[in-house]
mmCIF file of N, CA and C in Angstrom:
data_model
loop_
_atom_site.group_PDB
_atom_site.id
_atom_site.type_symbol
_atom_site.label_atom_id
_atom_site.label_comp_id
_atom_site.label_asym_id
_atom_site.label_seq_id
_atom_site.Cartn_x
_atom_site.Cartn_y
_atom_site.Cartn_z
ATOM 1 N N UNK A 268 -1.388 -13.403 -2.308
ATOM 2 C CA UNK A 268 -1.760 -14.788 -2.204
ATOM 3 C C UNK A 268 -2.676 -15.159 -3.371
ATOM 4 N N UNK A 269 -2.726 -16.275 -3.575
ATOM 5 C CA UNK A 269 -3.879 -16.890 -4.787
ATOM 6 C C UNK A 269 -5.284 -17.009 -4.101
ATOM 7 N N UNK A 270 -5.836 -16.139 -5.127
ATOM 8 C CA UNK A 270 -7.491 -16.416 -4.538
ATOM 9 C C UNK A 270 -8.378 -16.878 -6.244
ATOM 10 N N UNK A 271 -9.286 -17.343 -5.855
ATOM 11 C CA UNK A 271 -9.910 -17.746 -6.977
ATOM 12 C C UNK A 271 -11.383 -17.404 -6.663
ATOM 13 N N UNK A 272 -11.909 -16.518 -7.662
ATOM 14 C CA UNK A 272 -13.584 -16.223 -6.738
ATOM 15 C C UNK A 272 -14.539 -16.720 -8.014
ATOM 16 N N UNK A 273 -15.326 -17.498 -7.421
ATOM 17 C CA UNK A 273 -16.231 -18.096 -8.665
ATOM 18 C C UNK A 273 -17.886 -16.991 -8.580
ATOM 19 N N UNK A 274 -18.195 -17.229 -9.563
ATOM 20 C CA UNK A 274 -19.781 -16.666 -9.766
ATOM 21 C C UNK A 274 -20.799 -17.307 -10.731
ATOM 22 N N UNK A 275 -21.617 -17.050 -10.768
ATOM 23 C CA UNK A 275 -22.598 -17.532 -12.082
ATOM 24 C C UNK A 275 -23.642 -18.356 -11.296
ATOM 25 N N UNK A 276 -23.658 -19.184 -10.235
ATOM 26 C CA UNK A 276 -24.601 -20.310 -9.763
ATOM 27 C C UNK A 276 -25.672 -19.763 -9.473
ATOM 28 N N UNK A 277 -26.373 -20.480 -9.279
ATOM 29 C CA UNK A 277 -27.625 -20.301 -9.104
ATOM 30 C C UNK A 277 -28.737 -21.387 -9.200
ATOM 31 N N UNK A 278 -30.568 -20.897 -9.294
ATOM 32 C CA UNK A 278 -31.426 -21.783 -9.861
ATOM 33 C C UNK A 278 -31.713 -21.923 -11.023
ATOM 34 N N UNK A 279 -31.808 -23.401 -11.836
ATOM 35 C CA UNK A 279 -31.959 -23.369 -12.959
ATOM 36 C C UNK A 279 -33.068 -24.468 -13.509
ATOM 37 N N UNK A 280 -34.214 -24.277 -14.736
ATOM 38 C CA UNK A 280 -35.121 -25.510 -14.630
ATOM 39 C C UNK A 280 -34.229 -26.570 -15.559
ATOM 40 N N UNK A 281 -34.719 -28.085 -15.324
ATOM 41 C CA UNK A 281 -34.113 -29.120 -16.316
ATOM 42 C C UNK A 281 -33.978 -28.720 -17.319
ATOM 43 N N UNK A 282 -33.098 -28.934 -18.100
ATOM 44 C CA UNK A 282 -33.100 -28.526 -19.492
ATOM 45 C C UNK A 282 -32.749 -27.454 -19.895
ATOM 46 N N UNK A 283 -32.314 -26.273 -18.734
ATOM 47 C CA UNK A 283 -31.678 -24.995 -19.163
ATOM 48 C C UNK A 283 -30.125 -24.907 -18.641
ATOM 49 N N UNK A 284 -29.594 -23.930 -19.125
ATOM 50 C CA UNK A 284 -28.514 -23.524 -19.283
ATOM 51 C C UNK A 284 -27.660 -22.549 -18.093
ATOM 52 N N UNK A 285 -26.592 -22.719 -17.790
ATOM 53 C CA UNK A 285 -26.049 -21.890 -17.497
ATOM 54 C C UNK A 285 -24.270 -21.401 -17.121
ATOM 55 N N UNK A 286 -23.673 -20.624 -17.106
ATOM 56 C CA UNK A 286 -21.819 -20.643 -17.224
ATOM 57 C C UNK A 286 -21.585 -19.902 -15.574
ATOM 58 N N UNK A 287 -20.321 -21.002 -15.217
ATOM 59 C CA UNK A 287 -19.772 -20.391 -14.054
ATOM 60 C C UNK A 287 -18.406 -19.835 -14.736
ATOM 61 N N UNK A 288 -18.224 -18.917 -14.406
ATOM 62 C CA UNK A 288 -16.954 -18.390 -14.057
ATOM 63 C C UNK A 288 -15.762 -18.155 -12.549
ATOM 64 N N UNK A 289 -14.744 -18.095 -12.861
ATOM 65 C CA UNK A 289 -13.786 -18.456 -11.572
ATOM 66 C C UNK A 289 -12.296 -17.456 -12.499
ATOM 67 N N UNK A 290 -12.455 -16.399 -11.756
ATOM 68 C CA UNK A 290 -11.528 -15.280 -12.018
ATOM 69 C C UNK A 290 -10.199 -15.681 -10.876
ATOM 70 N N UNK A 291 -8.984 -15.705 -11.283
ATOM 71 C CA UNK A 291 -7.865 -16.187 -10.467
ATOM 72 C C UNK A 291 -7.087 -14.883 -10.312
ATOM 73 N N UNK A 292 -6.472 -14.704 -9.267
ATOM 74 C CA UNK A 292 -5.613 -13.590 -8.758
ATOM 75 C C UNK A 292 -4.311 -14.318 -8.312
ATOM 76 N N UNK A 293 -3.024 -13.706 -8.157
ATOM 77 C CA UNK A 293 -1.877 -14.330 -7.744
ATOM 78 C C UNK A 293 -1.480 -15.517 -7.982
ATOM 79 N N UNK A 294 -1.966 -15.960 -9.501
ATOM 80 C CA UNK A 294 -1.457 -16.987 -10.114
ATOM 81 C C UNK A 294 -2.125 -16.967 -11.689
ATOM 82 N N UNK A 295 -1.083 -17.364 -12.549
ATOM 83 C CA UNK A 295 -1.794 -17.051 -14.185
ATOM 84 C C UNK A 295 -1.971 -18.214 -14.474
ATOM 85 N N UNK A 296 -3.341 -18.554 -15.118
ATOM 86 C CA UNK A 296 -3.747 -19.281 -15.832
ATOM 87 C C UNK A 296 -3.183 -19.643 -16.746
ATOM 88 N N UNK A 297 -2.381 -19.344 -17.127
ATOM 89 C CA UNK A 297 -1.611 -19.523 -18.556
ATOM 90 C C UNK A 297 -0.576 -20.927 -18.401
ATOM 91 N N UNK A 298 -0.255 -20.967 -16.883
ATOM 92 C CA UNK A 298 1.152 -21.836 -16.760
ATOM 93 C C UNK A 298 0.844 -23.568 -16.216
ATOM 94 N N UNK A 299 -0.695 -23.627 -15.878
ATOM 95 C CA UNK A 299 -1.388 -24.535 -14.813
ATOM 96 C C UNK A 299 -2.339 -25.296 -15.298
ATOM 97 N N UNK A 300 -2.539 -26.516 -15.240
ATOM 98 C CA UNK A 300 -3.634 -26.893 -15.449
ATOM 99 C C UNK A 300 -4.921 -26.915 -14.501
ATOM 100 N N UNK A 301 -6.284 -26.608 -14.810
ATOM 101 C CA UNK A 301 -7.156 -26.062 -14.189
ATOM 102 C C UNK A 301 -8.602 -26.734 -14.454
ATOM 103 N N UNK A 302 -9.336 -27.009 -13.510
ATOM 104 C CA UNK A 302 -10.304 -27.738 -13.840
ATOM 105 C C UNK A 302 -12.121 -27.417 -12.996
ATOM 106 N N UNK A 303 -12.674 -28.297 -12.932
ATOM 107 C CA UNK A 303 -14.144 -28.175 -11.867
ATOM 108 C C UNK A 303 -14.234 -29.108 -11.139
ATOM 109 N N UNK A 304 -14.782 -29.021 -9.827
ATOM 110 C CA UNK A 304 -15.242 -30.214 -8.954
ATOM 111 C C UNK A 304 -16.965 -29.947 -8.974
ATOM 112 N N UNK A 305 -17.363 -31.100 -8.251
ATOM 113 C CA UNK A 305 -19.112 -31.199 -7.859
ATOM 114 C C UNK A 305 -18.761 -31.630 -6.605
ATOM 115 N N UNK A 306 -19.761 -31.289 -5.627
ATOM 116 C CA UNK A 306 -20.073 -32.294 -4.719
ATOM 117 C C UNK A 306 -22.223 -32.064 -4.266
ATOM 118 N N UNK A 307 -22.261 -33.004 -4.867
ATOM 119 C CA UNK A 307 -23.702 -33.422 -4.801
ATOM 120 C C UNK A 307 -24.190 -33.955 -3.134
ATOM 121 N N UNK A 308 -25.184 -32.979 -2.654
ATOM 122 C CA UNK A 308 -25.755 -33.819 -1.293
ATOM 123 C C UNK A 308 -25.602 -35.232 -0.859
ATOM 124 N N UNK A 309 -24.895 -35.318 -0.543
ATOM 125 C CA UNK A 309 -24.437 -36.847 0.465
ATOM 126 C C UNK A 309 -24.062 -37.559 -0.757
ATOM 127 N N UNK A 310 -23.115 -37.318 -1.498
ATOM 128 C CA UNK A 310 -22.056 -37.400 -2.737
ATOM 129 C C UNK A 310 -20.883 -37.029 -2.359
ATOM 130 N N UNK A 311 -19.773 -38.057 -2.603
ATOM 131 C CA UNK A 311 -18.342 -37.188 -2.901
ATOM 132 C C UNK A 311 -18.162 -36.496 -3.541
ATOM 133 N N UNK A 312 -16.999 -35.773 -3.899
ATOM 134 C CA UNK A 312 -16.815 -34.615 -5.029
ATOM 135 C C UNK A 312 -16.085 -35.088 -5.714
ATOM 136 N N UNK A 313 -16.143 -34.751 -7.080
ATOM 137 C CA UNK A 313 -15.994 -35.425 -8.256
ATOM 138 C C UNK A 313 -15.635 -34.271 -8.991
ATOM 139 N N UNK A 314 -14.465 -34.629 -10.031
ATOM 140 C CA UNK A 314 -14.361 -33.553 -11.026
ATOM 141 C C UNK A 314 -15.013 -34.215 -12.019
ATOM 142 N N UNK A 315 -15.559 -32.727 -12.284
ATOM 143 C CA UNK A 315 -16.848 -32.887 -13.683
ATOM 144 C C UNK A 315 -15.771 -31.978 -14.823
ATOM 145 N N UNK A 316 -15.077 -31.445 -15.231
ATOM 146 C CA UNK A 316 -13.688 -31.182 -16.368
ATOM 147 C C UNK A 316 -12.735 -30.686 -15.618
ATOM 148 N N UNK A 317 -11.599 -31.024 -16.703
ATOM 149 C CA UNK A 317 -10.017 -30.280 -16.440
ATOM 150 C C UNK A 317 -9.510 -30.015 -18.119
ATOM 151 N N UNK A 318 -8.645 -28.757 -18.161
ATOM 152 C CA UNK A 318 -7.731 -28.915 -19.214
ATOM 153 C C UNK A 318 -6.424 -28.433 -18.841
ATOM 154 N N UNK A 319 -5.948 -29.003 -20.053
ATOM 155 C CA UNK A 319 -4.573 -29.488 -19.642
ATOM 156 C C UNK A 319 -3.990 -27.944 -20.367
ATOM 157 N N UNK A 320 -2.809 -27.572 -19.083
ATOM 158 C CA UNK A 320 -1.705 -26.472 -19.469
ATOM 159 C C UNK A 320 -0.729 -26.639 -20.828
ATOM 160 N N UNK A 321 -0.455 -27.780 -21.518
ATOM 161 C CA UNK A 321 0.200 -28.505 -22.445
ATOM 162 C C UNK A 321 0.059 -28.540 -23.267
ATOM 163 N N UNK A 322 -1.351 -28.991 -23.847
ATOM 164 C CA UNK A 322 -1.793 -28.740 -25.279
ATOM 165 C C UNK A 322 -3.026 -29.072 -25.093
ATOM 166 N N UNK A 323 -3.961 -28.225 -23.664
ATOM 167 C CA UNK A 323 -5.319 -27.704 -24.166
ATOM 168 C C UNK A 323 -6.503 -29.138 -24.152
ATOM 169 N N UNK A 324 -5.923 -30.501 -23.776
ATOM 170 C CA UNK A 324 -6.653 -31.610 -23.770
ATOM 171 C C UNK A 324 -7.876 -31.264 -22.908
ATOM 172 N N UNK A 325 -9.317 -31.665 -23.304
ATOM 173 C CA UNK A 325 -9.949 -31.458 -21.989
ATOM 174 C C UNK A 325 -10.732 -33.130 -21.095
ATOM 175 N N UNK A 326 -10.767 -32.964 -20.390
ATOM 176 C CA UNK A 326 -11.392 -34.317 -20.150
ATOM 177 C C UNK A 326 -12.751 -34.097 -19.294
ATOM 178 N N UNK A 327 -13.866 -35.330 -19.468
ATOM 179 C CA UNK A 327 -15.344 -35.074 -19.035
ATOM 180 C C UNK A 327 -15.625 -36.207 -18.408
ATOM 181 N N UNK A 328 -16.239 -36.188 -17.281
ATOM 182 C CA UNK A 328 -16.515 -37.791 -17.354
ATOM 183 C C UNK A 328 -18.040 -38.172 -17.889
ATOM 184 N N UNK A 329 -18.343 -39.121 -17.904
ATOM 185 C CA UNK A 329 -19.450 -39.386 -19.017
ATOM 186 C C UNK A 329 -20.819 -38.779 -18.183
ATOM 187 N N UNK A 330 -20.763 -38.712 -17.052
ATOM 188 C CA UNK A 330 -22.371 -37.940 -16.528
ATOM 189 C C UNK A 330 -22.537 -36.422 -17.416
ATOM 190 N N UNK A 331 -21.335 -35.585 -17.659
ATOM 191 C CA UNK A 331 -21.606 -34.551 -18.017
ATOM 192 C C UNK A 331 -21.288 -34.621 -19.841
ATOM 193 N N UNK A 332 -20.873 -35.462 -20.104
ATOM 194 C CA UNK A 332 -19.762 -35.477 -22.050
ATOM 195 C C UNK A 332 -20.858 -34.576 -22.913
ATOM 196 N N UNK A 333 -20.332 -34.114 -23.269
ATOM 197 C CA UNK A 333 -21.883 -33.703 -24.541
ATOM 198 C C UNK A 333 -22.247 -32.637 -23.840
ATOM 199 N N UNK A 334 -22.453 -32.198 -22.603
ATOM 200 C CA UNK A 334 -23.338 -31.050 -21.951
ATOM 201 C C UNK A 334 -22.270 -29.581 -21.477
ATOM 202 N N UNK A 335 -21.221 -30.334 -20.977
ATOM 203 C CA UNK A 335 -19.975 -29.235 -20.304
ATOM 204 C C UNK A 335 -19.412 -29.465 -20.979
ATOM 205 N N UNK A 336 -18.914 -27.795 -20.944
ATOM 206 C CA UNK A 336 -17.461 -27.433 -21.848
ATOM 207 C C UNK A 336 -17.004 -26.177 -20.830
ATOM 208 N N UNK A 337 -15.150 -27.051 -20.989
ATOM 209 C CA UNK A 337 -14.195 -25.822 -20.228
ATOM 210 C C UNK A 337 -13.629 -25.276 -21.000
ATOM 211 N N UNK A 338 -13.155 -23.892 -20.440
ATOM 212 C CA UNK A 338 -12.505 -23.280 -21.674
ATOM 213 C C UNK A 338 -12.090 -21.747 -20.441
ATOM 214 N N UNK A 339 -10.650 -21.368 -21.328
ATOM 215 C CA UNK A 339 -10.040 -20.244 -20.386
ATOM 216 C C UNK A 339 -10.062 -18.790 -21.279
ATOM 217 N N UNK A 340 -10.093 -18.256 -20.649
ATOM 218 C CA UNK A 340 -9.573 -16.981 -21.095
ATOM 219 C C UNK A 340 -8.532 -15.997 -20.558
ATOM 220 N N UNK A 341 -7.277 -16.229 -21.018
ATOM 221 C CA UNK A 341 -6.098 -15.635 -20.721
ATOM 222 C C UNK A 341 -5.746 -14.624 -20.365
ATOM 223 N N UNK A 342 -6.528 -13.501 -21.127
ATOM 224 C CA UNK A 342 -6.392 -12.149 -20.874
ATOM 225 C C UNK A 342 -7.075 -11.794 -19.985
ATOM 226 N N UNK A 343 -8.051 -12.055 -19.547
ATOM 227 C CA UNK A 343 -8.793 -12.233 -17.680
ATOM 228 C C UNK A 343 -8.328 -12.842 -17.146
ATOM 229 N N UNK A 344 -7.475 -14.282 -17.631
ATOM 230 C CA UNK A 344 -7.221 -14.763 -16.496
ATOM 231 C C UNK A 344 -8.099 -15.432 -15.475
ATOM 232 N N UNK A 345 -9.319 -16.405 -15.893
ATOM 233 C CA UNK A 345 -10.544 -16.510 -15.891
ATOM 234 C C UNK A 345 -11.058 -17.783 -16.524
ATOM 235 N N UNK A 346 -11.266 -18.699 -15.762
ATOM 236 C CA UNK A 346 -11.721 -20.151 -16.692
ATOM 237 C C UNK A 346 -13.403 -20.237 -16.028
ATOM 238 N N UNK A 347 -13.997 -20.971 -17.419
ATOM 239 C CA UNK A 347 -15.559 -21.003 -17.551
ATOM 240 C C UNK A 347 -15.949 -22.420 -17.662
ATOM 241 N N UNK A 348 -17.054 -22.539 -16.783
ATOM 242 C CA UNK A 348 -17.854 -23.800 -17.279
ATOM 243 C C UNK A 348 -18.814 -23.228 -17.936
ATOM 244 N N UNK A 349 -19.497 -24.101 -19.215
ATOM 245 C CA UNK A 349 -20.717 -23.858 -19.329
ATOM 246 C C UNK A 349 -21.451 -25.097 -19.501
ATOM 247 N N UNK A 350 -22.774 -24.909 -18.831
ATOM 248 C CA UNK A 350 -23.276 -26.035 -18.735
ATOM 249 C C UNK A 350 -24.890 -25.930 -19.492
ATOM 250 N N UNK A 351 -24.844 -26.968 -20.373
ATOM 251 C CA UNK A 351 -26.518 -27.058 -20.953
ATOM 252 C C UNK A 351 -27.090 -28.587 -20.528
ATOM 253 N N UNK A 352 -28.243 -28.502 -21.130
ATOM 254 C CA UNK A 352 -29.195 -29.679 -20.980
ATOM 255 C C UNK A 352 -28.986 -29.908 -19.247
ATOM 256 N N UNK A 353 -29.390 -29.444 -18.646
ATOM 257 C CA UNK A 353 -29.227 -29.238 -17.223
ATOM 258 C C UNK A 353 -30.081 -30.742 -17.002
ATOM 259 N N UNK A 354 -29.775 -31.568 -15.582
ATOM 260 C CA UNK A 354 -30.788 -32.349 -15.212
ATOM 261 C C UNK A 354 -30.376 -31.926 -13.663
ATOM 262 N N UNK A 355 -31.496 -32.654 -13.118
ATOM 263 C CA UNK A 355 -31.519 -32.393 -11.136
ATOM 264 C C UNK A 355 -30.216 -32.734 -10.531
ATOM 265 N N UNK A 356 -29.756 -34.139 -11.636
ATOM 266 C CA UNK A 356 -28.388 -34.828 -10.676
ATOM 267 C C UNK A 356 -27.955 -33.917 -10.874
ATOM 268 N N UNK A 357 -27.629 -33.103 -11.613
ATOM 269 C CA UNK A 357 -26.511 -31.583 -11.515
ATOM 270 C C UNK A 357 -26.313 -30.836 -10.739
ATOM 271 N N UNK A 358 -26.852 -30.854 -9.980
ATOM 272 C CA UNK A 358 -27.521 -29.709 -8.463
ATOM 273 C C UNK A 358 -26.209 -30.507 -7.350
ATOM 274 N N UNK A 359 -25.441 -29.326 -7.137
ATOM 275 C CA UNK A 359 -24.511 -29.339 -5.886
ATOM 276 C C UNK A 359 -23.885 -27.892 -5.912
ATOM 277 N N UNK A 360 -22.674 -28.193 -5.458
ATOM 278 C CA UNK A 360 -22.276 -26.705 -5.261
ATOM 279 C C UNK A 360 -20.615 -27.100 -5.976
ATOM 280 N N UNK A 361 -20.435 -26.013 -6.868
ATOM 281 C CA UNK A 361 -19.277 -26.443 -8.218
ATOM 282 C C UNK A 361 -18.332 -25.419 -7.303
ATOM 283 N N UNK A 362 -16.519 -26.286 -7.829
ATOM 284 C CA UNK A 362 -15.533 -25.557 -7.094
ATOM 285 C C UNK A 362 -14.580 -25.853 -8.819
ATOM 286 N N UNK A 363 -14.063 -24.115 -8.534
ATOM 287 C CA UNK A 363 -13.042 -24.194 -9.545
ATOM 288 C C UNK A 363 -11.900 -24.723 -9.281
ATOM 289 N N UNK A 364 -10.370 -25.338 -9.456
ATOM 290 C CA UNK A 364 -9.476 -25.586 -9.051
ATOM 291 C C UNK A 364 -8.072 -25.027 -9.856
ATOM 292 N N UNK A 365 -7.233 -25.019 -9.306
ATOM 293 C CA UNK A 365 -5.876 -24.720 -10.129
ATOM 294 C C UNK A 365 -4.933 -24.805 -9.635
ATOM 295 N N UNK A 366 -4.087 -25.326 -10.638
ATOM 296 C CA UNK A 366 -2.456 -26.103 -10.533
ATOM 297 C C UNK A 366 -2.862 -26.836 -10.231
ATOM 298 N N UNK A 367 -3.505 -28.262 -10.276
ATOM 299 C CA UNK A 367 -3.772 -29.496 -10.498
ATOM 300 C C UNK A 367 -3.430 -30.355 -11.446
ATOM 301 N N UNK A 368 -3.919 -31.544 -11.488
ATOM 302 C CA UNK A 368 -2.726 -32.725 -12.336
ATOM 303 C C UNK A 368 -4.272 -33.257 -13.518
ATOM 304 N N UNK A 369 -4.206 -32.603 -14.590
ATOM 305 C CA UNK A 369 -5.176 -32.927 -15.477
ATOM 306 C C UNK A 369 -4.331 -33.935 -16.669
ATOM 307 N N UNK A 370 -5.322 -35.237 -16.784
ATOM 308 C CA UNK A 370 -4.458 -36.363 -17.734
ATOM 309 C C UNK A 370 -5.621 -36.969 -18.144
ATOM 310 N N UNK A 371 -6.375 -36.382 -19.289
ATOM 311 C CA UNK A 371 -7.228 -36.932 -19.848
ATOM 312 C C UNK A 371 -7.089 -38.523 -20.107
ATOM 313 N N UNK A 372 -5.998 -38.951 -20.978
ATOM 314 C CA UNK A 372 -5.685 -40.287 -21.328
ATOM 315 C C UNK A 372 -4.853 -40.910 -20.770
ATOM 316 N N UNK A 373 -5.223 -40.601 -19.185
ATOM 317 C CA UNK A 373 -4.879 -41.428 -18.175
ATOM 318 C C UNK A 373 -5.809 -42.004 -17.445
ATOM 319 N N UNK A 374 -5.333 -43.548 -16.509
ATOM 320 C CA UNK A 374 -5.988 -44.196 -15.584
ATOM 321 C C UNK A 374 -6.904 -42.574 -15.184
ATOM 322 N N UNK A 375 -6.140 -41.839 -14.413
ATOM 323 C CA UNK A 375 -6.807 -41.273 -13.643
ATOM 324 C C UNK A 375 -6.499 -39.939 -14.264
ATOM 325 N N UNK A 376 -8.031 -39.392 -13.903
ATOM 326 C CA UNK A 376 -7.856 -38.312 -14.853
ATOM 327 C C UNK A 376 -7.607 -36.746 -14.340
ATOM 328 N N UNK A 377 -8.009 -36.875 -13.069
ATOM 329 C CA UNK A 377 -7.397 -35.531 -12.572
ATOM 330 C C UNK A 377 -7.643 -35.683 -11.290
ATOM 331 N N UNK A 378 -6.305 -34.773 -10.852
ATOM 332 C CA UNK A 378 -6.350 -35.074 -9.572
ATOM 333 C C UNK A 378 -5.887 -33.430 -8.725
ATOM 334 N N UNK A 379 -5.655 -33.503 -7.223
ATOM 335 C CA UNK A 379 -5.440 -32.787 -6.568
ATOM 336 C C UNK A 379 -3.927 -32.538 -5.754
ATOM 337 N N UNK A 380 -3.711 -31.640 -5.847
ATOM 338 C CA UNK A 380 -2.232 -31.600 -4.248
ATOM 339 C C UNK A 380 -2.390 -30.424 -3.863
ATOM 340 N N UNK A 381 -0.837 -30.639 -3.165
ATOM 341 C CA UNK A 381 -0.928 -29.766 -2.066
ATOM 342 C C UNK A 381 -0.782 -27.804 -2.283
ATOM 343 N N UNK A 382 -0.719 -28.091 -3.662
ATOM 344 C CA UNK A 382 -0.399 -27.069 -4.160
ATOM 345 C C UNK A 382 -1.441 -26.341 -4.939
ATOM 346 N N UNK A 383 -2.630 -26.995 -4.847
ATOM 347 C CA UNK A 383 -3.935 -26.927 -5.920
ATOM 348 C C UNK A 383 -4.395 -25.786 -5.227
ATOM 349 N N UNK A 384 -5.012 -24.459 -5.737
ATOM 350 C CA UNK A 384 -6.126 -23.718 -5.349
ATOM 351 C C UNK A 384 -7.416 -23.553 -5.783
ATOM 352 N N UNK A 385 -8.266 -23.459 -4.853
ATOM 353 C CA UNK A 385 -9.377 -23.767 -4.491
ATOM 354 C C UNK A 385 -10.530 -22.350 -4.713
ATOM 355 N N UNK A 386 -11.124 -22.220 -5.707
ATOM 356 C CA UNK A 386 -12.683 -21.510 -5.082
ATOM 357 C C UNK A 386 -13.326 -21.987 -4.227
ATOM 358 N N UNK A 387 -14.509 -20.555 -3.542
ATOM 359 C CA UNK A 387 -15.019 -20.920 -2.452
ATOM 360 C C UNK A 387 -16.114 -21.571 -2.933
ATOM 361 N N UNK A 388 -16.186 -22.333 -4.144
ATOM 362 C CA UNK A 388 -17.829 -22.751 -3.901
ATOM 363 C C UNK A 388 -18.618 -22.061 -4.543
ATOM 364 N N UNK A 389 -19.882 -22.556 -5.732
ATOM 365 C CA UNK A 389 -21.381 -21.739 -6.144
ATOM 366 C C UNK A 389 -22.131 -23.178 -6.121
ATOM 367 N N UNK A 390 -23.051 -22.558 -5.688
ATOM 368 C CA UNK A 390 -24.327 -23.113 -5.796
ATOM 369 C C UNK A 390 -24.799 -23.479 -6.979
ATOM 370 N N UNK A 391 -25.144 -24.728 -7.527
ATOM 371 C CA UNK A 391 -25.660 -25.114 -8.740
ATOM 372 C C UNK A 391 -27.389 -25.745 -8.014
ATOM 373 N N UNK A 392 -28.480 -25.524 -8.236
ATOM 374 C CA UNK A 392 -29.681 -26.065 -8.311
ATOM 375 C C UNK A 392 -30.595 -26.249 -9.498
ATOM 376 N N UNK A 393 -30.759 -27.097 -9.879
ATOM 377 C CA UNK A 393 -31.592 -27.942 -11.105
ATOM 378 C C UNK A 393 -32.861 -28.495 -10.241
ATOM 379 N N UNK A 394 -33.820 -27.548 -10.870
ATOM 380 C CA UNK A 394 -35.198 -27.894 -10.233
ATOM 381 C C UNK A 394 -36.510 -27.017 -11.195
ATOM 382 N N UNK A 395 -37.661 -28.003 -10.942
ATOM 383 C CA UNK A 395 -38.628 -27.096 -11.381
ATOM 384 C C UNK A 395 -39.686 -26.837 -10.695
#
């Protein structure tokens, strides 16, 4: 079956740094487009990036532009956020996703089905 196990979260002060990773099993990264969600305390969840299986497009929405960057690594099999200039709004708990519908220079820029897999979840906290 497809499992996706994320790591890296944790506490972090404003202004520092840090990379999640989300290692995928029973499905290759190579063929899918793959992205991040947030969901912030009494916030919906929101994807904060996706890139595209096609030709590598990535898309941000403007809370994070400039700070996150996605990026895969094939031969693990293994896609990374990394995140700098940390602020508090950042603080939720980040989910990796895959086989999802990533369309940077579209209305809508990424989305979900029924076919999408899911990490369980890390903890992101921005605090000092």
């Amino acid at each position: 079956q497809v499992q996706l196990v994320e790591s890296g979260g944790g506490l972090v002060r404003p202004g520092g740094s840090l990379t999640l990773s989300c290692a995928a099993s029973g499905l290759s990264l190579d063929y899918v487009d793959v992205g991040w969600f947030r969901q912030a305390p009494g916030k919906e969840r929101e994807g904060v990036s996706c890139i595209t299986n096609s030709d590598g497009s990535t898309y941000y929405p403007d809370s994070v532009k400039g700070r996150f960057t996605i990026s895969k690594d094939n031969a693990k099999n293994t896609v990374y956020l990394q995140m700098n200039s940390l602020k508090p709004e950042d603080t939720g708990v980040y989910y990796c996703a895959a086989d999802l519908v990533c369309r940077p220079h579209r209305t809508v820029k990424v989305a979900t089905t029924a076919s999408t897999a899911w990490g369980q979840g890390t903890q992101v906290t921005v605090s000092s």
